[in-house]
XYZ file of C-alpha atoms in Angstrom:
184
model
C 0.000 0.000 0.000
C 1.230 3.516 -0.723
C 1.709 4.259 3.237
C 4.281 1.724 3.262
C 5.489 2.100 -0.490
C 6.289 5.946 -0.709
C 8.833 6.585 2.462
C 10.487 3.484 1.246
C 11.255 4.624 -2.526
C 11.781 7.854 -0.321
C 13.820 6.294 2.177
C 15.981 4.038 -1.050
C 16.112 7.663 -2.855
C 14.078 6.453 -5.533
C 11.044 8.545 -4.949
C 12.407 11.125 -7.121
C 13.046 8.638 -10.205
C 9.272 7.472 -9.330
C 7.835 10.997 -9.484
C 9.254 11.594 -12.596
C 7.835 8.511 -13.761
C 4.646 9.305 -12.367
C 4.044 12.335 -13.904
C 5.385 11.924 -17.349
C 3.236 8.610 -17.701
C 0.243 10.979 -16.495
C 0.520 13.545 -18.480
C 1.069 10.975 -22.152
C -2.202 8.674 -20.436
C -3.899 12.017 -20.064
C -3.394 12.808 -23.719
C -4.182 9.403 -25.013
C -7.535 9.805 -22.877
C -8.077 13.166 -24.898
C -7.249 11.608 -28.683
C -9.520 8.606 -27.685
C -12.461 11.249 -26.993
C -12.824 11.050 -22.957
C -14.225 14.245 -22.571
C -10.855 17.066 -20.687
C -10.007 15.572 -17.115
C -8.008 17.579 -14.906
C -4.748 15.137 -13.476
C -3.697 15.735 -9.959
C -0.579 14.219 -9.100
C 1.273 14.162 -5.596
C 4.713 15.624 -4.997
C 6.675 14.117 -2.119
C 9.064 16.615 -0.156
C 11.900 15.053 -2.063
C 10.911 16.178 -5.155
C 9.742 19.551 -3.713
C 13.471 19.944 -2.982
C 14.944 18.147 -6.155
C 16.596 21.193 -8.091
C 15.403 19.308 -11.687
C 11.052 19.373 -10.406
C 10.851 22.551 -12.874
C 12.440 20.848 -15.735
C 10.587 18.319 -15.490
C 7.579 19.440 -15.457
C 8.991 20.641 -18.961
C 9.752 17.655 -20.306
C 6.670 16.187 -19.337
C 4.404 18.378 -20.571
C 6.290 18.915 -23.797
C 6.379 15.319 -25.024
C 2.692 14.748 -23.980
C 1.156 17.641 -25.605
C -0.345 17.974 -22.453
C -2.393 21.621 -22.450
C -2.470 24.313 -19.657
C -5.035 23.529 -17.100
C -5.153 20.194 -17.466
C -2.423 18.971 -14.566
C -2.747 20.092 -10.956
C 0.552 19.337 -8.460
C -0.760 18.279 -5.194
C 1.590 18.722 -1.743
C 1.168 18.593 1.176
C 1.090 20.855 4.381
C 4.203 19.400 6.069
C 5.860 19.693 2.686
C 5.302 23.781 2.211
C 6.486 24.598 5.744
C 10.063 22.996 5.504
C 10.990 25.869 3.377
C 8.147 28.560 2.729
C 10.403 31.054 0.499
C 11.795 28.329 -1.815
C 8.353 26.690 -2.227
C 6.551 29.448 -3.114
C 8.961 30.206 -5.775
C 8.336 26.893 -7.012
C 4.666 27.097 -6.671
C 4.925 30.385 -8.860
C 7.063 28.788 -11.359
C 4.432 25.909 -11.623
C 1.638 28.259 -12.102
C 3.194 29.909 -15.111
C 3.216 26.695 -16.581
C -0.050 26.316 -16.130
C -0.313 23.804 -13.955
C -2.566 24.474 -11.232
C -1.480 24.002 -7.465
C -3.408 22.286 -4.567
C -2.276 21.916 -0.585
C -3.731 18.142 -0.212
C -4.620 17.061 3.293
C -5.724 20.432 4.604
C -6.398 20.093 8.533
C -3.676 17.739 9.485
C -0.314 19.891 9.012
C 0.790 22.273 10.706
C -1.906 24.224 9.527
C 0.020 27.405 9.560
C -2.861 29.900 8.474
C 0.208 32.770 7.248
C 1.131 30.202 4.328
C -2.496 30.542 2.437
C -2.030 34.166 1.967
C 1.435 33.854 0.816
C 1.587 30.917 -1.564
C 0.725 30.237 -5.284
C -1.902 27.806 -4.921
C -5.477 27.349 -6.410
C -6.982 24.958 -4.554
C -7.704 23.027 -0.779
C -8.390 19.492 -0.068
C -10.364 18.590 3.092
C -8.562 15.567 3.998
C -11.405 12.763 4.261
C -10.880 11.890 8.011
C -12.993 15.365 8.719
C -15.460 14.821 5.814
C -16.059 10.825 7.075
C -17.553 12.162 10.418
C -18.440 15.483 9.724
C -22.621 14.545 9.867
C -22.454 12.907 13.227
C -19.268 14.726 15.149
C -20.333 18.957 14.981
C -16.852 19.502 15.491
C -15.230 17.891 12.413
C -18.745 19.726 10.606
C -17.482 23.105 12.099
C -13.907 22.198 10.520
C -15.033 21.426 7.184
C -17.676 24.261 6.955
C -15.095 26.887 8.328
C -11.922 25.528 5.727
C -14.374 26.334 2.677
C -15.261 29.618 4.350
C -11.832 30.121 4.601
C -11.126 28.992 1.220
C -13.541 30.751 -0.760
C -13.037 33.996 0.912
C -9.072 33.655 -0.297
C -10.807 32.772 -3.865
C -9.521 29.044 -3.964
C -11.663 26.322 -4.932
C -12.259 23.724 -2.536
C -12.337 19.268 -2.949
C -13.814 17.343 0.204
C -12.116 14.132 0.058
C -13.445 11.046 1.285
C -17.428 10.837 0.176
C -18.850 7.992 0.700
C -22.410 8.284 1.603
C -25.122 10.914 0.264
C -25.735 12.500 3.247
C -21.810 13.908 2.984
C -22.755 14.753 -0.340
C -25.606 16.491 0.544
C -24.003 18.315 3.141
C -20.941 19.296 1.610
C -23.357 20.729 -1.840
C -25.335 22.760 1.288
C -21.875 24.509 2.748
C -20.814 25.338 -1.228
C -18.497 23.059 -1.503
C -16.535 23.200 -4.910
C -15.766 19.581 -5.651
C -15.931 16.383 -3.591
């Protein structure tokens, strides 16, 4: 499973050579999705910390998106909390150089960080994702409700779109669709 996968390729330093992997071989699938007709998906991929810090993220990005024919708007980087508070500068900068690519940025996992509020303001990004261990309980435990509702509050006020993550029954649906919720 991925919890157990990922900080070993990290731990082996082969998360990096993975990454890459990963998001050149989303970006050609997302273009062979496209030429088949699937109607325009947006890809989100995850960036570990690694990568965050690997000096060649930008070019390949590049690459990636050059021998996929991939268009703007159509991949979104993913990282987490934890990851943007190791170095705030340096990420942002990276976050900014993403953006002018036109890939679109989203802090995954909102809620279990850090949760330093000063970052939101300050950073590049687009989007938040409600991690799923809020949305899961937010119809019988108020306080995981107030969480949610008060993150999209937060977000949309800071004009960023907002994904719940985690919905599994229709009474989360129905809830999250009643606090405005952007995606789920």
């Amino acid at each position: 499973p991925p919890n157990d996968f990922i900080p070993a390729a990290e731990k082996c330093h082969l998360i990096v050579e993975i990454g890459d992997w990963v998001l050149r071989e989303t970006c050609r699938q997302h273009v062979a999705w496209r030429d088949a007709g699937i109607p325009p998906l947006n890809c989100s991929i995850n960036l570990s910390p690694h990568q965050l810090k690997d000096t060649q993220i930008i070019a390949s990005v590049d690459r990636a998106l050059k021998q996929s024919g991939l268009e703007d708007g159509c991949l979104e980087i993913e990282i987490t909390e934890s990851a943007i508070l190791d170095n705030i500068k340096s990420i942002s900068e990276l976050l900014g150089m993403l953006r002018m690519r036109g890939v679109s940025v989203s802090i995954d996992d909102f809620g279990t960080g850090y949760s330093s509020l000063s970052y939101l303001k300050r950073l590049p990004v687009d989007e938040l994702k409600i991690d799923k261990s809020f949305v899961i309980h937010m119809i019988e435990d108020e306080s995981d409700a107030v969480i949610v509702r008060a993150t999209i509050d937060l977000a949309h006020n800071l004009g960023l779109q907002v994904v719940a993550e985690g919905i599994e029954e229709q009474a989360h649906l129905d809830y999250l669709q009643g606090e405005m919720c952007d995606t789920g």
